[in-house]
Coordinates of C-alpha atoms and ligand atoms in Angstrom, one line a residue:
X1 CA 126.3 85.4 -120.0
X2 CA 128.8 88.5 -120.0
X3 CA 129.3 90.3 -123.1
X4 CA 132.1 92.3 -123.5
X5 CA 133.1 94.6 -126.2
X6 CA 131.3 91.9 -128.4
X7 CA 133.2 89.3 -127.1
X8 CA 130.8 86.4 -125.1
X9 CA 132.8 85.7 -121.7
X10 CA 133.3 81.9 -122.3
X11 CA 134.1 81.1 -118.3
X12 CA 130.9 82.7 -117.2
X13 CA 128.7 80.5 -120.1
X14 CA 130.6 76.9 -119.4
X15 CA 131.3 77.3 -115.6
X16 CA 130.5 73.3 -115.4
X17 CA 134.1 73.2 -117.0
X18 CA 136.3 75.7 -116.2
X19 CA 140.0 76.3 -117.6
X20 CA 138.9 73.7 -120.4
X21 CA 138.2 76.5 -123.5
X22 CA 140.0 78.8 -124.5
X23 CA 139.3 81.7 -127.0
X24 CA 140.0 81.7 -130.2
X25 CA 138.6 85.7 -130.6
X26 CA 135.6 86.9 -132.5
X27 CA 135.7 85.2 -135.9
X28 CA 134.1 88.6 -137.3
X29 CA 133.8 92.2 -135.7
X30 CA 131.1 92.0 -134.1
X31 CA 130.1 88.5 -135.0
X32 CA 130.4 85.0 -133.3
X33 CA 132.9 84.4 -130.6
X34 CA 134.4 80.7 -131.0
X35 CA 136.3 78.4 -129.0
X36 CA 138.5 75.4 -129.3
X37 CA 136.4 72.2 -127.9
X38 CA 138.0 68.8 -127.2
X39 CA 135.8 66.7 -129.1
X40 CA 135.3 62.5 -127.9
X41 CA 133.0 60.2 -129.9
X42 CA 131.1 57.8 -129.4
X43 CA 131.3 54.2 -131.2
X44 CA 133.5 53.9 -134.5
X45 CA 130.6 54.1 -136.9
X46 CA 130.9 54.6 -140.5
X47 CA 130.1 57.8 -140.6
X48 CA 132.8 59.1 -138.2
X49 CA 135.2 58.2 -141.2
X50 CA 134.1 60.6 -143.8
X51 CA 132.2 62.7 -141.2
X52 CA 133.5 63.9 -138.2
X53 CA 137.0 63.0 -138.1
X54 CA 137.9 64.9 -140.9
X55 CA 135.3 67.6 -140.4
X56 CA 137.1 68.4 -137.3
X57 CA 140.6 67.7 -138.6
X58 CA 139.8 70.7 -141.3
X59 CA 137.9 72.8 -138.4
X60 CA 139.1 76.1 -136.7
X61 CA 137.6 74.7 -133.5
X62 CA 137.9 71.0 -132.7
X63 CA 140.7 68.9 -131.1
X64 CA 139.8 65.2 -131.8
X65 CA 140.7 63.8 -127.8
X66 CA 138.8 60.4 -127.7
X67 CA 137.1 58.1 -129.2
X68 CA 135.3 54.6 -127.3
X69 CA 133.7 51.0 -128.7
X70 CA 132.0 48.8 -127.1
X71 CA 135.6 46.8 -128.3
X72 CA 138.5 48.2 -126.7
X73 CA 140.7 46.5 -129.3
X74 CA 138.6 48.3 -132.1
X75 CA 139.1 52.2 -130.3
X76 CA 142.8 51.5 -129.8
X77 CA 143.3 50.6 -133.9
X78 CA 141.2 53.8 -134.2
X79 CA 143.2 56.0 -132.0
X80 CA 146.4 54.8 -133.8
X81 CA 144.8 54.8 -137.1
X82 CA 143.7 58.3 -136.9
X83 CA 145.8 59.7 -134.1
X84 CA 143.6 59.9 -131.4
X85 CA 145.0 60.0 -128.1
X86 CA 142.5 58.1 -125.8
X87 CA 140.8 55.5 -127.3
X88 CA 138.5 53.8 -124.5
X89 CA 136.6 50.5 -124.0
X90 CA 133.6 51.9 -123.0
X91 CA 131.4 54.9 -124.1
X92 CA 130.7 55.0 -120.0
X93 CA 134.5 56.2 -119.8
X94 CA 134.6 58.3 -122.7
X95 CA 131.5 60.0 -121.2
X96 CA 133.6 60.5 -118.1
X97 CA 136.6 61.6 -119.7
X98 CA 137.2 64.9 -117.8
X99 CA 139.6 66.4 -120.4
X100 CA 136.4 66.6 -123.0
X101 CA 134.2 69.3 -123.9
X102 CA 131.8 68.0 -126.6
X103 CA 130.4 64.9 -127.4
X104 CA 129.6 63.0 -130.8
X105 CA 127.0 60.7 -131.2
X106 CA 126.9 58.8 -134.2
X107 CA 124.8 55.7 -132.7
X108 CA 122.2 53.7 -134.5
X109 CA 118.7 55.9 -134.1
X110 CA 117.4 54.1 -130.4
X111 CA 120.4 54.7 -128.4
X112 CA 121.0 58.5 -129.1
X113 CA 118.3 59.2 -126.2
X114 CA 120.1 57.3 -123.4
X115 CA 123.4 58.7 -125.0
X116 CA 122.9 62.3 -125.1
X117 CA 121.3 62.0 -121.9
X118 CA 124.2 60.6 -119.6
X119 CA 126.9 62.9 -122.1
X120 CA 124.8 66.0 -120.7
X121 CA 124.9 64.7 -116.8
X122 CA 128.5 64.3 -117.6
X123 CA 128.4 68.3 -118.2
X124 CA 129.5 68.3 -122.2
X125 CA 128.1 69.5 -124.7
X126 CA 126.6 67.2 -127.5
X127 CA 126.4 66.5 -131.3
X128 CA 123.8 64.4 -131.8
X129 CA 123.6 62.5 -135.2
X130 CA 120.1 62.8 -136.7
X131 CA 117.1 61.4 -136.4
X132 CA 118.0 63.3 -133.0
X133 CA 115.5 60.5 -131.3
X134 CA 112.7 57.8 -132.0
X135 CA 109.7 60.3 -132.0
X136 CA 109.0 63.8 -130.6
X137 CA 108.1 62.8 -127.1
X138 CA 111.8 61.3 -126.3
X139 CA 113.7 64.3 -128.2
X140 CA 111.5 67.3 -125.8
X141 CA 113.1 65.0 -122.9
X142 CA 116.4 65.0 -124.3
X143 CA 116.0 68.8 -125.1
X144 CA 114.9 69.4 -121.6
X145 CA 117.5 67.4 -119.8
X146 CA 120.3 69.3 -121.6
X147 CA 119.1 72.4 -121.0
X148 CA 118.3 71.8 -117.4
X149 CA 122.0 70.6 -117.2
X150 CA 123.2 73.9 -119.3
X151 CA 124.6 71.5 -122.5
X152 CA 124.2 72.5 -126.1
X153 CA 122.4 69.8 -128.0
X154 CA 122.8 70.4 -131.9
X155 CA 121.2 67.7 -134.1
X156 CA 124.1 66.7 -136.9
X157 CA 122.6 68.4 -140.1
X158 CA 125.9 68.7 -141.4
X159 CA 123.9 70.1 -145.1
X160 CA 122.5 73.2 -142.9
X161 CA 126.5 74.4 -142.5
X162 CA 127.2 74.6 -146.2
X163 CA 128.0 78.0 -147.3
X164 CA 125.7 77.0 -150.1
X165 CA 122.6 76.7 -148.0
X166 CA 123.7 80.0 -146.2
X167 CA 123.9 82.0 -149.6
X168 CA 120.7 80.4 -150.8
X169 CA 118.8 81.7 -147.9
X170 CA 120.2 85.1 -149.0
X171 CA 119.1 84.6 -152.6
X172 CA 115.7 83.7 -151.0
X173 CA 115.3 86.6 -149.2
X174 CA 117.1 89.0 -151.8
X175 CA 114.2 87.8 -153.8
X176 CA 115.9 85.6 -156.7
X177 CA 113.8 83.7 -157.6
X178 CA 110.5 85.7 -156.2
X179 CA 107.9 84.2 -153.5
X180 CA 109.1 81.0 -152.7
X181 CA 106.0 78.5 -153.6
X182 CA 107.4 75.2 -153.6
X183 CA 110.4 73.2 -152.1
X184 CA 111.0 69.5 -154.0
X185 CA 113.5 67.4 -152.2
X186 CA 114.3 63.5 -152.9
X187 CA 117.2 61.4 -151.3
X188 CA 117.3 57.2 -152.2
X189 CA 119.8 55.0 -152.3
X190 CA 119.8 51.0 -152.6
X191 CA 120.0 49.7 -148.9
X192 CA 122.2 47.0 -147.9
X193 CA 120.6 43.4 -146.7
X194 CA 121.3 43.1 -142.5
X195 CA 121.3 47.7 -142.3
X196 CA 119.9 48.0 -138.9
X197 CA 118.4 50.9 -140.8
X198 CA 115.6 47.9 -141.6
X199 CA 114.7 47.2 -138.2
X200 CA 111.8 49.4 -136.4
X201 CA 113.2 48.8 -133.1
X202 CA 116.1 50.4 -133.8
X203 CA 114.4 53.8 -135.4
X204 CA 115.0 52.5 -138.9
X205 CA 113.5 53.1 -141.9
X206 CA 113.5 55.6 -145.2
X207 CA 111.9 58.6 -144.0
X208 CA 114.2 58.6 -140.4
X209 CA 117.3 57.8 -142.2
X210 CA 117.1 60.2 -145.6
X211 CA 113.1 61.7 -145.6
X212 CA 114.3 64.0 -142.6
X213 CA 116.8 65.7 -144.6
X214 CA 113.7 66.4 -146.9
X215 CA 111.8 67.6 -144.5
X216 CA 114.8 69.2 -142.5
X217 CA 115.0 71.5 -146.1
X218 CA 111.2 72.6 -146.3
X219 CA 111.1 73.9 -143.0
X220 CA 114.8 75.6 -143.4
X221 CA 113.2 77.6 -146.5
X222 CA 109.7 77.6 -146.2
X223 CA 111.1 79.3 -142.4
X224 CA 108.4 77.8 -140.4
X225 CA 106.9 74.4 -139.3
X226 CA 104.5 72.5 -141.7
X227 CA 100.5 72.8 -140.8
X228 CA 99.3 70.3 -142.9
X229 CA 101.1 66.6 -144.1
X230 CA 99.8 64.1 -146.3
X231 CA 102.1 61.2 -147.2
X232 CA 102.1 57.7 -149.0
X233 CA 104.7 54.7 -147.7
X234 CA 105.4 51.3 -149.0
X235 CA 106.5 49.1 -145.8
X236 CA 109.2 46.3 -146.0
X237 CA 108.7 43.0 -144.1
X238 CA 110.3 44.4 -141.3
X239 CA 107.6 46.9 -141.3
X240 CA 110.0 49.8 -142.1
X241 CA 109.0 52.3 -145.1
X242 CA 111.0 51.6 -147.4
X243 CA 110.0 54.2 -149.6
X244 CA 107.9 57.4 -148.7
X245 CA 106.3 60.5 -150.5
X246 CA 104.8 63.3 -148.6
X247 CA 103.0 66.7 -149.1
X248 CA 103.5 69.0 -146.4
X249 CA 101.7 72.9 -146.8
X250 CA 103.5 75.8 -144.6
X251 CA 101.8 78.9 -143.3
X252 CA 102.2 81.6 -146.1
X253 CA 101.5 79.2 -149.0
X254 CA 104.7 77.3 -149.2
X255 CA 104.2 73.3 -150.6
X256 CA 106.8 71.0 -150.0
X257 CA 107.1 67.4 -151.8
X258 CA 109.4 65.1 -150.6
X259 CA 110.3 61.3 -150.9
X260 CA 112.7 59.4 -149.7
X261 CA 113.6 55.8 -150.3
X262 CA 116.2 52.6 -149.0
X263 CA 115.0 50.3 -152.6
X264 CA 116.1 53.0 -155.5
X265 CA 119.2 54.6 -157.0
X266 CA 121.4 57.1 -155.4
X267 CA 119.7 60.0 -155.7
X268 CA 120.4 63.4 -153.5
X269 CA 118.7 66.5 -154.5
X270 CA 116.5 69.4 -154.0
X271 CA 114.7 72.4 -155.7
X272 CA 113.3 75.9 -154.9
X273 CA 110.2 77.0 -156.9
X274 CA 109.3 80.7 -156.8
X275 CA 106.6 82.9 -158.8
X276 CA 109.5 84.1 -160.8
X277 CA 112.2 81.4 -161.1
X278 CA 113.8 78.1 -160.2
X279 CA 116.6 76.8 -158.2
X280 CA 118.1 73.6 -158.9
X281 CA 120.4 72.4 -155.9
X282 CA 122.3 68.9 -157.2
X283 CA 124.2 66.4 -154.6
X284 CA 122.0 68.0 -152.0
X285 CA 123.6 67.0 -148.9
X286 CA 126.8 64.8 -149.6
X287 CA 128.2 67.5 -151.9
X288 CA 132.0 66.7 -152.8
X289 CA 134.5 68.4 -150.6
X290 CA 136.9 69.3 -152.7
X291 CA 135.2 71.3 -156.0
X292 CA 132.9 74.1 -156.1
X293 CA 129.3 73.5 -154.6
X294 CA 126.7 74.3 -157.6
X295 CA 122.7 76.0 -157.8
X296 CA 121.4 76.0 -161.1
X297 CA 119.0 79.2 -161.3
X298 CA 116.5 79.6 -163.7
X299 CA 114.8 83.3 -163.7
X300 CA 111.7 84.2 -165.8
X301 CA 110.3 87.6 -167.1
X302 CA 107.2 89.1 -165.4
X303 CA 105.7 89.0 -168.5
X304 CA 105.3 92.4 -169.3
X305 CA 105.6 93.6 -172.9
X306 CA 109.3 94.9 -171.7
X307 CA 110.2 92.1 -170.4
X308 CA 109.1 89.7 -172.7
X309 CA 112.0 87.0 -173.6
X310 CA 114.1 88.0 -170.5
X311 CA 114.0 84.5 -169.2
X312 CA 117.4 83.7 -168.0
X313 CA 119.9 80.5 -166.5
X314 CA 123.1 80.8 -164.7
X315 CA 125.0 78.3 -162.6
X316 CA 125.9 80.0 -158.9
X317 CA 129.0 78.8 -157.4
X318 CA 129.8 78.2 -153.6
X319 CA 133.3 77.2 -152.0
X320 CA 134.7 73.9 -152.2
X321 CA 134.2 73.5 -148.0
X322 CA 133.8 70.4 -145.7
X323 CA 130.4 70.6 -144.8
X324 CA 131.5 68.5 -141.2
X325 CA 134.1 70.8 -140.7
X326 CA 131.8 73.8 -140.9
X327 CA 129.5 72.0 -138.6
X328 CA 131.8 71.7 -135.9
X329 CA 133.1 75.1 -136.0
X330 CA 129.2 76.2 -135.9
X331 CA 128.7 74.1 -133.0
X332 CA 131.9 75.8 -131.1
X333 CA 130.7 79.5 -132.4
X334 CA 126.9 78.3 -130.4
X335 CA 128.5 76.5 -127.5
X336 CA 130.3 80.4 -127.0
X337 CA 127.5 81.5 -127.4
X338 CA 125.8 79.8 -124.8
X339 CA 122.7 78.8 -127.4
X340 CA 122.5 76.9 -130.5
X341 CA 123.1 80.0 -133.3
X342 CA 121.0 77.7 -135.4
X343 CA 117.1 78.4 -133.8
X344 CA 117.0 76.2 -130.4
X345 CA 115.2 73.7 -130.9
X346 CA 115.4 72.8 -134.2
X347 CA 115.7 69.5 -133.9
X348 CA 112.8 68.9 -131.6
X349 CA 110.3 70.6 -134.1
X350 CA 112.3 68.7 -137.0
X351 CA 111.2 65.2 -135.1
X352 CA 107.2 66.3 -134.8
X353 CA 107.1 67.2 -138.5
X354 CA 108.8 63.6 -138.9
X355 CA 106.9 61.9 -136.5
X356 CA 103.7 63.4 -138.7
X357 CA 105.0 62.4 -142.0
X358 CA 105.2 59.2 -140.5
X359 CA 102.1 59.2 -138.7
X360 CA 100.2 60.2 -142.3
X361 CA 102.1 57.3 -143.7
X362 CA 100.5 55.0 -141.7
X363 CA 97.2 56.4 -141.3
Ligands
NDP1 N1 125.2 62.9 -141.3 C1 125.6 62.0 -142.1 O1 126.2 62.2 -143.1 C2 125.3 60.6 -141.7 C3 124.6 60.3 -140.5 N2 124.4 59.0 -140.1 C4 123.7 58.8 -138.8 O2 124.8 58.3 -138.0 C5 124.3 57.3 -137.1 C6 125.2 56.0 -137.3 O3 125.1 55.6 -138.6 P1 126.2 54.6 -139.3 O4 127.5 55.3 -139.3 O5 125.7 54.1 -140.5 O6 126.2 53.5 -138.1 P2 127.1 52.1 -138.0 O7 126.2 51.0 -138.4 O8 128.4 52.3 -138.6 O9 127.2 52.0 -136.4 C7 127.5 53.0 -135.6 C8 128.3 52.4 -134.4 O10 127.4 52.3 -133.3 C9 128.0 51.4 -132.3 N3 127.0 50.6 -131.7 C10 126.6 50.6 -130.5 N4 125.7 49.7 -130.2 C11 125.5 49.1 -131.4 C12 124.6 48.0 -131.8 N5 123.8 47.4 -130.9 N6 124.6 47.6 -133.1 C13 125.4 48.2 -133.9 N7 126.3 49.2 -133.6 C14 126.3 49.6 -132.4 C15 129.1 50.7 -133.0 O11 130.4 51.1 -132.6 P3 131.3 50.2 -131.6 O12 131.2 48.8 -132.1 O13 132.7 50.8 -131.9 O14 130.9 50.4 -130.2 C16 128.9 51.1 -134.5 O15 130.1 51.1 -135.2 C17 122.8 57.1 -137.4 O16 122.1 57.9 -136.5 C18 122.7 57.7 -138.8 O17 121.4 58.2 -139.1 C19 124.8 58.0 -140.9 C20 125.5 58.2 -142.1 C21 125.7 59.5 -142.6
NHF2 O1 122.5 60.5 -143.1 C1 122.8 59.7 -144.0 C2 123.4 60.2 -145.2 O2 123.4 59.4 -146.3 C3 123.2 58.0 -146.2 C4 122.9 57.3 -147.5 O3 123.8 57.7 -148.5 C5 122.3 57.6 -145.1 O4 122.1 56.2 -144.9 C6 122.7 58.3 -143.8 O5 122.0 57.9 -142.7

């Protein structure tokens, strides 16, 4: 990789497609270079609706090019419904689309291994939705295959991209709320009868569906991986958890609690607990698009005589953003890069802590 007057030579980092980006310029002095990508997607899964097809409709960086089903009738109504130009009638196709840069992968859990795999031999880059695989033996393969094939492979933690989580991390390490000693983080909701989220084979169940983004929070902000998980399940007749609550300890005296479940109310949440304060974070990872994202902070006094009484609550406000959109324009800024900006990696280190949670469950 060349770097030039802070600018990251783009040619010289995506050879394997050459003449397909093209610069957009630094998005900061200094900062990360970004790039336009032509974006295809696999399958027209729910998600894609309020996900990605907006997120990269309101992006700097992404040019929605194709989409594929296994139903070429069902891509065409999708091209024309949300103007994409080449809707195909196989994800083999859309994988060989030569016009494409980066690939979306919002599959049921068991086939984003053999996805991501043949989108890297195809040379693009890929978005994987998350659980990024089954267990943490199949996502080091799929980490190793792209990077032996030169690919980005992000996992789609679209709640890591809010500005919110960004300026909290700051807070953190500006000290707000002191040493960070405890991160609390639940995510339920009522699952529907016939979810292929209930069958095993298919990588279903609470804590891959909604306990990851727990877990996918400790590490973020305890900054490290767990060392030591404890964790509790009740399993549905399809031998899926259906609910799950798990201890995890970090080096440095971090404690996370987490549950996760597919048989209670909506609920989306998470907390920071410091020696000197609170931080309540509230519609955790689905925040609304369009008002203010909100942290309710609670500080205390050290309890010194001076400071006796100084106890204090304020609300912090982050920008109304698309959390998609800021995803894909992340993923652009790391594909210029030529390395995830996000640590590399991530999401093979978020499956071991999952497949451990999982593992305790069971025990
Ligand atoms: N980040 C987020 O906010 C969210 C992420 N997710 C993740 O996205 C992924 C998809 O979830 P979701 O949108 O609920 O999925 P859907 O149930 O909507 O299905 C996704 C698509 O997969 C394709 N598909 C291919 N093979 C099969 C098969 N054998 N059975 C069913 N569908 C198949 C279908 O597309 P076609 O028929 O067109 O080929 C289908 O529309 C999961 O990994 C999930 O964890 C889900 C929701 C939110
Ligand atoms: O990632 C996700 C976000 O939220 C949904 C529940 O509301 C999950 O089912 C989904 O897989």
């Amino acid at each position: 990789m060349e770097v030039r007057d802070g600018l990251v030579e783009a040619a010289a980092v995506c050879d394997h497609r050459p003449g397909s980006r093209r610069f957009l310029g630094p998005r900061t002095p200094g900062g990360a270079d970004t790039m336009t990508l032509r974006w295809g997607i696999l399958g027209c899964a729910r998600i894609s609706r309020r996900g990605l097809i907006p997120g990269i409709e309101g992006s700097r960086t992404g040019e929605l090019a194709a989409i594929a089903s296994r139903d070429g009738a069902k891509a065409r109504a999708w091209g024309a419904e949300f103007r994409i130009p080449r809707p195909h009638d196989s994800y083999e196709a859309l994988v060989a689309d030569p016009d494409l840069d980066a690939v979306y992968i919002p599959l049921p859990n068991e086939l984003h291994a053999p996805w991501v795999k043949a989108a890297a031999d195809a040379g693009k880059h890929v978005l994987c939705e998350k659980p990024l695989a089954l267990d943490a033996a199949e996502a080091a393969a799929m980490v190793a295959h792209c990077r032996d094939r030169g690919v980005i492979l992000m996992e789609a933690f679209m709640w890591r991209h809010q500005p919110r989580t960004r300026g909290l991390l700051g807070h953190l390490a500006g000290g707000l709320i002191g040493e960070l000693r405890l991160v609390r983080a639940s995510f339920s909701f009522p699952i529907e009868a016939g979810d292929w989220r209930l069958d095993p084979a298919r990588g279903g169940g609470a804590v891959w569906d909604v306990g990851c983004y727990g877990v996918s929070t400790a590490r973020l902000f305890a900054g490290t991986e767990p060392e030591g998980i404890r964790a509790r399940a009740h399993f549905g007749p399809s031998g899926v958890d259906m609910s799950l609550a798990a201890t995890l300890s970090f080096p440095g005296g971090v404690l996370a609690s987490i549950d996760c479940s597919f048989e209670q109310p909506f609920r989306c949440a998470y907390e920071l607990v410091g020696t000197r304060g609170v931080i309540e974070v509230p519609d955790a990872y689905l925040p609304p698009a369009a008002s203010p994202a909100l942290a309710h902070v609670r500080t205390i006094g050290s309890g010194s005589d001076s400071d006796a009484g100084t106890d204090r609550s304020r609300v912090l406000e982050f920008p109304a953003v698309d959390q998609y959109a800021e995803m894909v324009d992340a993923f652009a800024a790391s594909v210029a890069a030529g390395r995830l900006l996000a640590p590399a990696e991530d999401g093979l280190a978020q499956m071991r802590a999952l497949d451990a949670v999982l593992a305790a469950a069971r025990d």
